[in-house]
Coordinates of C-alpha atoms in Angstrom, one line a residue:
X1 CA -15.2 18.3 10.5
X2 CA -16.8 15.5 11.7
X3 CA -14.5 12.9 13.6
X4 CA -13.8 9.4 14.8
X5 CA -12.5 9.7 18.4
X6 CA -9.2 7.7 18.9
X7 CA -9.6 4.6 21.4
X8 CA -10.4 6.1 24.9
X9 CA -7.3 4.3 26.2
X10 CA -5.4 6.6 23.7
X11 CA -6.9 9.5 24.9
X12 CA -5.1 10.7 27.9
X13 CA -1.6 10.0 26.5
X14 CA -2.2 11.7 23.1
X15 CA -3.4 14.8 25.0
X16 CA 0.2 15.1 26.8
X17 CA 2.1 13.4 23.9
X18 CA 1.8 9.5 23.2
X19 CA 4.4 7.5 24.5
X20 CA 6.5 10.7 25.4
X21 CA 8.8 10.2 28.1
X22 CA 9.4 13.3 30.4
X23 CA 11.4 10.9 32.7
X24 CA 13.6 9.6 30.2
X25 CA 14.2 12.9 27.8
X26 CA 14.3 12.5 24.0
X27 CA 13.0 8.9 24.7
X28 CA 9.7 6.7 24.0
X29 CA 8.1 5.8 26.8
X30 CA 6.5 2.3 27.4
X31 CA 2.8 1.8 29.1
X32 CA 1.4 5.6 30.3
X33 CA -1.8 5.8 31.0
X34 CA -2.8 2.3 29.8
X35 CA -1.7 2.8 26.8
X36 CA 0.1 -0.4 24.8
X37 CA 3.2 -0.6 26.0
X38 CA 6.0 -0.3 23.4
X39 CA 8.9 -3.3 23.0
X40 CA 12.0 -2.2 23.7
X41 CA 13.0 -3.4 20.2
X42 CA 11.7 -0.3 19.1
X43 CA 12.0 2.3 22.0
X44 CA 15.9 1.1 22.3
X45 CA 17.0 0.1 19.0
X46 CA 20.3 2.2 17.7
X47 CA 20.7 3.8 14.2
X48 CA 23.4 2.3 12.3
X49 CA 24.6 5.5 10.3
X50 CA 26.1 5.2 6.7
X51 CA 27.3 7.3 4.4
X52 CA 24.0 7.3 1.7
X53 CA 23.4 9.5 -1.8
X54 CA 26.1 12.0 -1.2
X55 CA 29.1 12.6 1.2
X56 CA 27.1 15.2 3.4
X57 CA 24.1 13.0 3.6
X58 CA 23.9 10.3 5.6
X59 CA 20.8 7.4 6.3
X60 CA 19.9 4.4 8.6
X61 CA 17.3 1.9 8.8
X62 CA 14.7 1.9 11.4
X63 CA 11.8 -0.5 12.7
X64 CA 8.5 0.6 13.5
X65 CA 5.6 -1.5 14.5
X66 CA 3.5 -1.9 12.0
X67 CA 0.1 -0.9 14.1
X68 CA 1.2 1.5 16.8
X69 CA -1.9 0.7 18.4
X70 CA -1.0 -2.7 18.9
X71 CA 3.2 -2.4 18.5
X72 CA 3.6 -6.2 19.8
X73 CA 1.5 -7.7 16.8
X74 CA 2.3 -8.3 13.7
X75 CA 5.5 -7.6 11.6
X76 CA 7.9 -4.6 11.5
X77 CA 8.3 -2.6 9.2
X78 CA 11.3 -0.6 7.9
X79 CA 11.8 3.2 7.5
X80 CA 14.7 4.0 6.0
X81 CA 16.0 7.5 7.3
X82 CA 18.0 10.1 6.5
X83 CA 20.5 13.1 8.0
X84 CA 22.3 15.9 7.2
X85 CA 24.7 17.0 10.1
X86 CA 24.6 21.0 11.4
X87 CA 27.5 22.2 9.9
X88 CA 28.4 24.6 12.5
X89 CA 27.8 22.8 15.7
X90 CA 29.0 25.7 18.0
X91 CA 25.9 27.6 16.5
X92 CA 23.4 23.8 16.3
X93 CA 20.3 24.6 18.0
X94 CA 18.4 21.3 17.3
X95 CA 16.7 19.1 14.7
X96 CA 14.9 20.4 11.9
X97 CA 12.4 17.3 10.3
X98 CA 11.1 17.3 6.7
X99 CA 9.1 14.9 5.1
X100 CA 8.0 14.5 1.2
X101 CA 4.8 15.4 -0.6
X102 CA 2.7 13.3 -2.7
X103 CA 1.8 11.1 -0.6
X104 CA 4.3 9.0 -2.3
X105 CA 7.4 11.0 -2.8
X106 CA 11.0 9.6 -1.2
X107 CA 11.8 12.6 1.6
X108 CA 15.6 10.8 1.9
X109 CA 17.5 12.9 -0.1
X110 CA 15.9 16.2 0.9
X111 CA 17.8 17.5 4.0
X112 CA 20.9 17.9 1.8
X113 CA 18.7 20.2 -1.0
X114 CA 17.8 22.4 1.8
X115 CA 21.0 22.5 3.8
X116 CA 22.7 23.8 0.4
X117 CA 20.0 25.9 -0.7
X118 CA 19.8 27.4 2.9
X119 CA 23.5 27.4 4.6
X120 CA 22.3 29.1 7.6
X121 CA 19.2 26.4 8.4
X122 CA 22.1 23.9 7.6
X123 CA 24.5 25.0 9.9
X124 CA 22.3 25.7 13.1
X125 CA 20.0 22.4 12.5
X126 CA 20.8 18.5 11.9
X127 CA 18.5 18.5 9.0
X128 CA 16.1 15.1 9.0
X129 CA 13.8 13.5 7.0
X130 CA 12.6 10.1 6.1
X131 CA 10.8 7.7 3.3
X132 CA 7.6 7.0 4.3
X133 CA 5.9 4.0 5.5
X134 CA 5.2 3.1 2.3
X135 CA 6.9 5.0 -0.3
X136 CA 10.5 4.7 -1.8
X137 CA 13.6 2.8 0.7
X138 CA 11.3 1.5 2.9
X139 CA 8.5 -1.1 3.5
X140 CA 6.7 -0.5 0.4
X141 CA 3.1 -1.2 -0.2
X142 CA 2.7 -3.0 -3.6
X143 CA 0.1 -2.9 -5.8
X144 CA -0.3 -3.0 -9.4
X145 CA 2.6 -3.4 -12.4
X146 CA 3.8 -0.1 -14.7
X147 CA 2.0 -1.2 -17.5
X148 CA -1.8 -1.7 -15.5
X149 CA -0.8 1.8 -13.7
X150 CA -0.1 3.2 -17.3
X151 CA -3.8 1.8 -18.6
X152 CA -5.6 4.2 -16.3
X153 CA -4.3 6.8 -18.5
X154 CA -3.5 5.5 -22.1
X155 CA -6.7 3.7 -22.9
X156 CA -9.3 5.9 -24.5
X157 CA -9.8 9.1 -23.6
X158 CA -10.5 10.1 -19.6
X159 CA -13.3 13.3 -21.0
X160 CA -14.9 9.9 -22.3
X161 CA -18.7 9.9 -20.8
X162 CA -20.2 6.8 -22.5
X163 CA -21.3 4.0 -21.0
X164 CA -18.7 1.7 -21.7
X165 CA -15.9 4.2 -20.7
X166 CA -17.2 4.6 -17.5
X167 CA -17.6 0.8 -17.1
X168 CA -14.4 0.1 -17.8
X169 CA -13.1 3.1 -15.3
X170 CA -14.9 1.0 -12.7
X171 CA -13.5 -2.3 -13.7
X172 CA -9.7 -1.2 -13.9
X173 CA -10.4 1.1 -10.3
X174 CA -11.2 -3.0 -8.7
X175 CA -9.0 -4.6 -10.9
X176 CA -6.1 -2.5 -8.9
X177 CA -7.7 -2.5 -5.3
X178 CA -7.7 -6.4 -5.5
X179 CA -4.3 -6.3 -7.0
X180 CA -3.5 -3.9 -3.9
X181 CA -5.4 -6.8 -1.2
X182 CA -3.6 -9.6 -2.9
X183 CA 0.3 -7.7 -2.8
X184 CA 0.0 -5.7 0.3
X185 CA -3.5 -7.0 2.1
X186 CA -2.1 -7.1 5.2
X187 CA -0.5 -4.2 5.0
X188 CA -3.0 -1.6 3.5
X189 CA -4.8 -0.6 6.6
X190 CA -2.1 0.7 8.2
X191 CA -0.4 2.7 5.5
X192 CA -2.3 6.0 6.8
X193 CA -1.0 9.5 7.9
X194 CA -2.0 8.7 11.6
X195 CA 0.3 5.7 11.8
X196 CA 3.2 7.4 10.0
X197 CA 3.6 10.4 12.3
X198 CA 4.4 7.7 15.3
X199 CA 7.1 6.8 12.8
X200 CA 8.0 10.1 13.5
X201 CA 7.9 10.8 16.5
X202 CA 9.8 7.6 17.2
X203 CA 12.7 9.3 14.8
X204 CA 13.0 12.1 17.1
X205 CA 13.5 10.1 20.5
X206 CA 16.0 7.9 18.6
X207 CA 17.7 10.7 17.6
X208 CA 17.7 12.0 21.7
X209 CA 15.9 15.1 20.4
X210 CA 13.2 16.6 23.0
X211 CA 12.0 18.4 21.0
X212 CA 12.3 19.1 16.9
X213 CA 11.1 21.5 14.9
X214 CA 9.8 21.0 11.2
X215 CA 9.2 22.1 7.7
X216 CA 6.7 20.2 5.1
X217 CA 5.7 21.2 1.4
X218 CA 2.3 19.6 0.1
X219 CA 1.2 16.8 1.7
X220 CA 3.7 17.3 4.4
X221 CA 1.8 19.3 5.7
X222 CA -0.9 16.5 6.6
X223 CA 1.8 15.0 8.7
X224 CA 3.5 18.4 10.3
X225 CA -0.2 19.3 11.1
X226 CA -1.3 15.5 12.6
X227 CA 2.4 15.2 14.0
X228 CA 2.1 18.5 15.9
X229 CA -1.5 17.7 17.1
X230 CA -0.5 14.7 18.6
X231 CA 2.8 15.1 20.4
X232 CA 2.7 18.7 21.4
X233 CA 5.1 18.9 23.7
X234 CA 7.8 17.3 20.8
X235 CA 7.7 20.5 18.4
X236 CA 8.7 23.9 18.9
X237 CA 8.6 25.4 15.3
X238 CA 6.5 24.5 12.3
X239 CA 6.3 25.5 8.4
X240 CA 3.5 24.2 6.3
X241 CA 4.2 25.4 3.0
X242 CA 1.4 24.7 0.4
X243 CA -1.3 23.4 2.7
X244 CA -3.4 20.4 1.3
X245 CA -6.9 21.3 3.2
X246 CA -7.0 18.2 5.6
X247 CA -10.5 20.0 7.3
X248 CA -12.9 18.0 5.8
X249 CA -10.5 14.6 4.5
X250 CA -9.4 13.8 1.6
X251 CA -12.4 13.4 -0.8
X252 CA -13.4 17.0 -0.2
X253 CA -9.6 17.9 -1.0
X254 CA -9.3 16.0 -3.8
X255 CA -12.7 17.1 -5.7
X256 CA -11.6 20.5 -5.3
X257 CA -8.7 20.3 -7.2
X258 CA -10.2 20.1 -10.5
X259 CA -11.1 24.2 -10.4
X260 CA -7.9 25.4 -9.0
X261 CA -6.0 23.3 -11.8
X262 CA -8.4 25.1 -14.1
X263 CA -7.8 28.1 -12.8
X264 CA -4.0 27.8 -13.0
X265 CA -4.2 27.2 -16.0
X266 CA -6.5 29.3 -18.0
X267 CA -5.4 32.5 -15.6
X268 CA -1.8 32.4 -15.7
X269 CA -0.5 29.8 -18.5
X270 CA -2.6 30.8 -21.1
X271 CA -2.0 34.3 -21.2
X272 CA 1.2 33.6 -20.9
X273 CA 1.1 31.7 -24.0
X274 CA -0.6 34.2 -25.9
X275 CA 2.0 37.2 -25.2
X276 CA 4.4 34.7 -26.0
X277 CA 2.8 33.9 -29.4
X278 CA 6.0 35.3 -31.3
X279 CA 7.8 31.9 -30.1
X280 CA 5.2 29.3 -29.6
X281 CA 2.6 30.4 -32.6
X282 CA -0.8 28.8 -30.5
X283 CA -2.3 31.8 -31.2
X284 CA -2.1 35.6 -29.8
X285 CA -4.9 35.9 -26.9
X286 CA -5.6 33.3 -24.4
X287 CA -9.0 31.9 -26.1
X288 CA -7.2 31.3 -29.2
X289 CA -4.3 29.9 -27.3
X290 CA -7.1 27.3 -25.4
X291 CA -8.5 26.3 -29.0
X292 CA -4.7 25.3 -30.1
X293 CA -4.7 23.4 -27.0
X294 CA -8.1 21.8 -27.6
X295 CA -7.5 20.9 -31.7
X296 CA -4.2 19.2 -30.3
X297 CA -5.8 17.6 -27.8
X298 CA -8.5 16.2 -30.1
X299 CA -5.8 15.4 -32.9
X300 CA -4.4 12.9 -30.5
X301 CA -7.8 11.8 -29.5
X302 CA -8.5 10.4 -32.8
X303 CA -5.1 9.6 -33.8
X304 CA -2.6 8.7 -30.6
X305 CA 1.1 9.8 -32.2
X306 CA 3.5 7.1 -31.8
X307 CA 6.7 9.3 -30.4
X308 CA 9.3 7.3 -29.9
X309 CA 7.6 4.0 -29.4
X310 CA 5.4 5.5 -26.5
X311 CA 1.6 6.2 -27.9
X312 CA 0.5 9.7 -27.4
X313 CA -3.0 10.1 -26.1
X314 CA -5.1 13.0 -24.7
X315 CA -4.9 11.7 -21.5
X316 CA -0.9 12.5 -21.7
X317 CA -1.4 16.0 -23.1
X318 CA -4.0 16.8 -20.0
X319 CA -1.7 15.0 -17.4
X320 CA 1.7 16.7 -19.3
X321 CA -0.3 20.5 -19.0
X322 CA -1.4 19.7 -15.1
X323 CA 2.0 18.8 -14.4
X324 CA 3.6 22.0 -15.8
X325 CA 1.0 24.9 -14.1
X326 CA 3.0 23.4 -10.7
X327 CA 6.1 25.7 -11.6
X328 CA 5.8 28.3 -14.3
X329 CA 9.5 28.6 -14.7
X330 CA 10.2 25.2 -14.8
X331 CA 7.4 23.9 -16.6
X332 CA 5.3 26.8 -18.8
X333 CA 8.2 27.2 -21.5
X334 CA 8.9 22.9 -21.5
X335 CA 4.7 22.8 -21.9
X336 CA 4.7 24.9 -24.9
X337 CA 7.8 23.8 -26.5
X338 CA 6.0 20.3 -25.9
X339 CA 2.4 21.5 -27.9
X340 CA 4.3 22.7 -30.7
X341 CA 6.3 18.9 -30.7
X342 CA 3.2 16.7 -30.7
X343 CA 1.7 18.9 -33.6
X344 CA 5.1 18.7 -35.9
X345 CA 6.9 15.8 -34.6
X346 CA 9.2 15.2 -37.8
X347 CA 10.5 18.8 -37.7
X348 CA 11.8 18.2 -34.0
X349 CA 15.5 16.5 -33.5
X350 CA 15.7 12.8 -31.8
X351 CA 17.1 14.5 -28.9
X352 CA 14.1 16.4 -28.7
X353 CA 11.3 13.8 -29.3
X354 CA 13.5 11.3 -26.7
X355 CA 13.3 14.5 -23.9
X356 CA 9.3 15.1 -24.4
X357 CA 8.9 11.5 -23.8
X358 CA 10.4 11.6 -20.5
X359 CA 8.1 14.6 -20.0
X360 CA 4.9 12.1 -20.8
X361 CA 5.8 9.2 -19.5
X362 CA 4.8 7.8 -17.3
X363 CA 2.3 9.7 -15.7
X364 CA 2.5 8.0 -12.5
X365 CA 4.9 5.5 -11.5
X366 CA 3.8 2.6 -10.1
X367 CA 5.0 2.9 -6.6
X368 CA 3.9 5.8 -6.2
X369 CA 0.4 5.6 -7.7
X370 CA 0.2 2.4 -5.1
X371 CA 1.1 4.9 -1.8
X372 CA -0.8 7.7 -2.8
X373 CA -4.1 5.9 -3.0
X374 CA -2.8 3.9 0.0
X375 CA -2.9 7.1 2.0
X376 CA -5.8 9.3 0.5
X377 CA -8.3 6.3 0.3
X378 CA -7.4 5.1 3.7
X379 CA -6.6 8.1 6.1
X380 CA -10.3 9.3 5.8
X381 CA -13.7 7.7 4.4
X382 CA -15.1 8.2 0.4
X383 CA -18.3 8.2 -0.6
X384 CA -19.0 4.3 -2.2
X385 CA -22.0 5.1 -4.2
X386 CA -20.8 4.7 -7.9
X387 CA -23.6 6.5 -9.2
X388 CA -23.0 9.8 -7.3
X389 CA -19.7 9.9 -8.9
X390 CA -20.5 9.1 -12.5
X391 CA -22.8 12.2 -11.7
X392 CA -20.2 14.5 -10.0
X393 CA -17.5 13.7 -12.2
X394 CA -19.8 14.7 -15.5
X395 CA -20.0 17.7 -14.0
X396 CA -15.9 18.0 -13.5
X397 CA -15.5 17.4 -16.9
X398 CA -17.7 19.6 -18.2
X399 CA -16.9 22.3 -16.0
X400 CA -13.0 22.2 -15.4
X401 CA -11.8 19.4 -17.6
X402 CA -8.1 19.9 -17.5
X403 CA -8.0 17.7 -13.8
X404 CA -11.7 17.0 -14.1
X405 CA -11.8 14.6 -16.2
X406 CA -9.5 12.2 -14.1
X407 CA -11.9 12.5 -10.9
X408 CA -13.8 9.6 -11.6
X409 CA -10.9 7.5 -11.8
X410 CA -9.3 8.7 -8.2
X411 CA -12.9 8.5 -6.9
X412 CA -13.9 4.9 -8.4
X413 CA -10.7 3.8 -6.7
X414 CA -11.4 5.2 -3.2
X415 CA -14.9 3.8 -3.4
X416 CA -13.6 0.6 -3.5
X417 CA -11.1 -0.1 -1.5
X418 CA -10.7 -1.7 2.4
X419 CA -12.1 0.1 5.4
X420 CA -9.2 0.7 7.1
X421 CA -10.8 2.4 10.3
X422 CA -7.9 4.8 10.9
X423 CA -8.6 7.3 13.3
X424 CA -9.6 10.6 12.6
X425 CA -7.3 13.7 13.9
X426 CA -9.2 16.8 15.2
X427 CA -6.7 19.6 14.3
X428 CA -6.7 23.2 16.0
X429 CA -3.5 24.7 17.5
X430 CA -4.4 24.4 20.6
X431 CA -1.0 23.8 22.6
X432 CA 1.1 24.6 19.8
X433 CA 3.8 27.3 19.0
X434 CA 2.5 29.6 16.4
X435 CA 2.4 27.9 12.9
X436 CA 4.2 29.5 9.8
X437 CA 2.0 29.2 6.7
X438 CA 3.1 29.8 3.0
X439 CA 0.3 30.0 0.1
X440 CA 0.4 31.4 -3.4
X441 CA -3.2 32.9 -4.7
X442 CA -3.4 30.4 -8.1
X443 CA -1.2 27.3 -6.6
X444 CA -3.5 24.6 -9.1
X445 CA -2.9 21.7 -6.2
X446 CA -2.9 22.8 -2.8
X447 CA -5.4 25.6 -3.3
X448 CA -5.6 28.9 -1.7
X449 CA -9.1 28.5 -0.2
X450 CA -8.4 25.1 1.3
X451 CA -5.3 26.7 2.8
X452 CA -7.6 29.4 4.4
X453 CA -9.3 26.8 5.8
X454 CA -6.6 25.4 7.7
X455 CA -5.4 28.6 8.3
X456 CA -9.1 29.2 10.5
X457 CA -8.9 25.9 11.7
X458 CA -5.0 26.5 12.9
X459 CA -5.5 28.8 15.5
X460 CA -2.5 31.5 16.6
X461 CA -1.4 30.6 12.9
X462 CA 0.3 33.1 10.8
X463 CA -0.4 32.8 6.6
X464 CA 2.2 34.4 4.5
X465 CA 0.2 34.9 0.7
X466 CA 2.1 35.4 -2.4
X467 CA 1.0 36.8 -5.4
X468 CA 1.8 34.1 -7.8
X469 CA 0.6 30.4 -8.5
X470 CA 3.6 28.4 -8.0
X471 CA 3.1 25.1 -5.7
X472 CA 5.7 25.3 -3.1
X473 CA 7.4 28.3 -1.7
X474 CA 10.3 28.3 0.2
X475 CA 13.6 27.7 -1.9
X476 CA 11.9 28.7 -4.8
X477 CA 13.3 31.6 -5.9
X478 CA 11.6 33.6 -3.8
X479 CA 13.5 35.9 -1.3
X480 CA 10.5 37.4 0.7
X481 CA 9.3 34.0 1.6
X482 CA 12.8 32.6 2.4
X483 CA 13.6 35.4 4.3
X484 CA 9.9 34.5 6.5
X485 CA 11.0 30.8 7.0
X486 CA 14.7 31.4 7.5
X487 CA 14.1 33.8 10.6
X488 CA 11.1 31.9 11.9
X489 CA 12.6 28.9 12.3
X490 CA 16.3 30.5 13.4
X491 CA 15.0 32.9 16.0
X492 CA 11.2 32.2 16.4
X493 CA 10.3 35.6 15.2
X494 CA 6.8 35.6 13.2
X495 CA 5.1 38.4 11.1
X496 CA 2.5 40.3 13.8
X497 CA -0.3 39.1 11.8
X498 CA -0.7 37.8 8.1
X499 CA 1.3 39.1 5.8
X500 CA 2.0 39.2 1.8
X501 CA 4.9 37.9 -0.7
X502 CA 5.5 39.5 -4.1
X503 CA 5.7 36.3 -6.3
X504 CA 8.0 35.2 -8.8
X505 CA 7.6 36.8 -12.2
X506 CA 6.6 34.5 -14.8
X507 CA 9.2 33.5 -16.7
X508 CA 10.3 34.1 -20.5
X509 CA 10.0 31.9 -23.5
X510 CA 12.1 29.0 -23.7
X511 CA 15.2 28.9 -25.3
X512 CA 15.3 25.4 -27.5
X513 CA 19.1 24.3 -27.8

């Protein structure tokens, strides 16, 4: 891809690490190579550990400049952090760093999921991760309320092509950027993946780590990816599992989402609802099982259902099905059960009408909905011509209108909001240890192509493919793929080349209590 170069007084120090120490180990160091130098209210401030979310997990706050480029100007910022002790430390090798998907997921409670889902990478590692510049326990960026966040989806219908529609698309998309300028203005250009992997790195020499190695799901891999290009010499292992295809930035991600959501769907959810017609009754073969969808989804086009006090519209149906193609076991059977709910509402229990309206709402919460744009509008440039995307997202609806229909609201938002001149970052391998990828064929978010992508782009990487759809691999139920990550990032041992996973069987119908 085509790329900003970093300021040339970066350039020498990002090559060997920026503001790595090799005289003061598992340290930052202060002015290299003309770089800024870094106050030593950062560089040598202590984390004030506390017990936090359970007794195995504990967290600390931590301040990070809030423009590494600059670190003496402006505010600091907080990152609140989180750690989950090696439980053997006669066998503790190191530091194992996670971080959350999204963007906008809270990474804090994480370490202790994977230390009990994996006892081995819990006993050899002290298990790390971290919310976010951002996102969740620490500085957040603010934008608009729940209810103006909850408009972009409830009001009319998002397949809606008429003029008016798509005016009103537009108005909301600036309506929320200047809500984001007048919250978080001077905060918004720096809320980028760039600036959060100094965050990072930061983490490590605070926690007199050398070196660390890492594991990220989704977006995380945007940040193990940037993180390992630019500090090298700080990581000696890396997973990116579900690879979000950061070769070309963000809008060229996020417009090929729409098919592979599609795809998810109508390859592996709808059959599945057809051979499971015996339970669900949308019909027995997967075109009659799209037509149920389509008559319920039009039902609630002309007449939103009021369930529960919260008003039903198409919008919630598409955004309930994308949701659920994520994990077939966790979310094909609750999907169905839901379709057959929103068609005869009075013949399900309150119980039941309470728990699909957790399931629908909201759609995004407000926080995160803020972050996410935060990050994908300003870690790489849009396109800001509004007619190219009234045109391209016509042709997402018509085409794959399950996600499609939702591109011109992401796009109309990305076309409008700040420059934030972040610096592009020119990934490759080069200088790394051998990266562990994990893909699955019909994953609807992080799709496979992109992932091949990186994969080329990645070089000396290894790609582990597995034979199902599900988004996110490793402590999923699947023991070929925890088996891969488990060794890797004990021993260092790889597959000789790229290999293959069986998936996870789809699951059965659900069984309604």
């Amino acid at each position: 891809m085509q790329l900003f170069r970093k300021p040339a007084r970066w350039a020498a120090a990002l090559a060997c690490g920026v503001l790595a120490a090799a005289a003061l180990p598992g340290a930052v160091a202060g002015a290299a190579d003309g770089a800024p130098r870094v106050p030593d209210r950062y560089r040598l401030q202590h984390l004030d550990w506390q017990p936090c979310t359970s007794g195995a997990l504990e967290c600390a706050t931590m301040a990070v400049p809030r423009d590494w480029y600059h670190p003496g100007a402006g505010p600091s910022l907080s990152i609140k952090v989180s750690r989950h002790r090696a439980t053997d430390p006669a066998a503790r090798r190191g530091v194992l760093m996670m971080a959350a998907g999204g963007p906008g997921s809270s990474g804090l409670k994480r370490p202790a999921d994977l230390a009990r889902r994996s006892p081995a990478l819990g006993a050899a590692y002290d298990v790390v991760s971290f919310d976010q510049r951002g996102v969740g326990a620490s500085t957040n960026v603010v934008c608009s309320d729940q209810a103006t966040v909850d408009a972009f989806f409830t009001s009319g219908d998002l397949r809606d092509r008429s003029a008016p529609a798509i005016d009103a698309t537009f108005d909301r998309a600036r309506a929320f950027v200047a809500d984001c300028e007048r919250r978080s203005g001077g905060l918004l250009p720096y809320i980028t993946s760039d600036q959060a992997v100094h965050d990072m790195d930061l983490y490590r020499a605070l926690l007199g780590a050398d070196t660390v190695a890492y594991y990220g799901p989704s977006y995380a891999t945007v940040l193990g990816a940037y993180y390992a290009t630019e500090f090298p010499r700080r990581v000696e292992r890396v997973v990116l599992d579900s690879t979000v295809d950061f070769t070309r930035g963000w809008e060229s991600y996020m417009v090929g989402q729409p098919r592979s959501f599609q795809r998810r769907f109508e390859q592996d959810f709808l059959p599945w609802l057809a051979r499971n017609d015996a339970t669900y009754h949308q019909g027995r073969t997967p075109a009659e099982a799209k037509a149920s969808y389509e008559r319920l989804r039009a039902a609630l086009r002309d007449r939103p259902l009021d369930l529960e006090g919260t008003l039903v519209t198409p919008n919630h149906l598409d955004a309930a099905a994308t949701g659920s193609v994520y994990n077939a076991a966790q979310g094909f059977g609750r999907f169905a059960s839901l379709m057959g709910l929103l068609e005869n509402p009075t013949g399900a229990s309150a119980q039941e009408r309470k728990d699909a309206v957790e399931v629908l709402q909201p759609i995004m919460s407000a926080g995160y909905f803020a972050d996410f744009f935060a990050v994908t509008c300003g870690d790489t440039p849009w396109k800001r011509d509004s007619r190219y995307w009234v045109d391209r997202s016509a042709w997402a609806t018509r085409t794959n209108p399950l996600a499609g229909a939702r591109e011109l609201t992401f796009a109309a938002i990305c076309a409008s909001w700040p420059r934030t001149g972040a610096p592009r970052v020119k990934v490759t391998g080069k200088g790394l240890p051998p990266v562990l990828m994990l893909n699955s064929r019909l994953d609807p978010a992080t799709y496979y192509e992109g992932a091949l992508n990186v994969h080329r782009q990645l070089a000396g990487s290894r790609l582990i493919t597995v034979a199902d759809g599900d988004h996110g691999q490793f402590q999923s139920g699947n023991a070929c793929t925890d088996a891969y990550v488990e060794n890797y990032l004990l021993t260092g041992a790889l597959p000789a080349g790229d290999t293959d996973c069986p998936g996870v069987p789809l699951p059965g119908p659900a069984v309604r209590g």
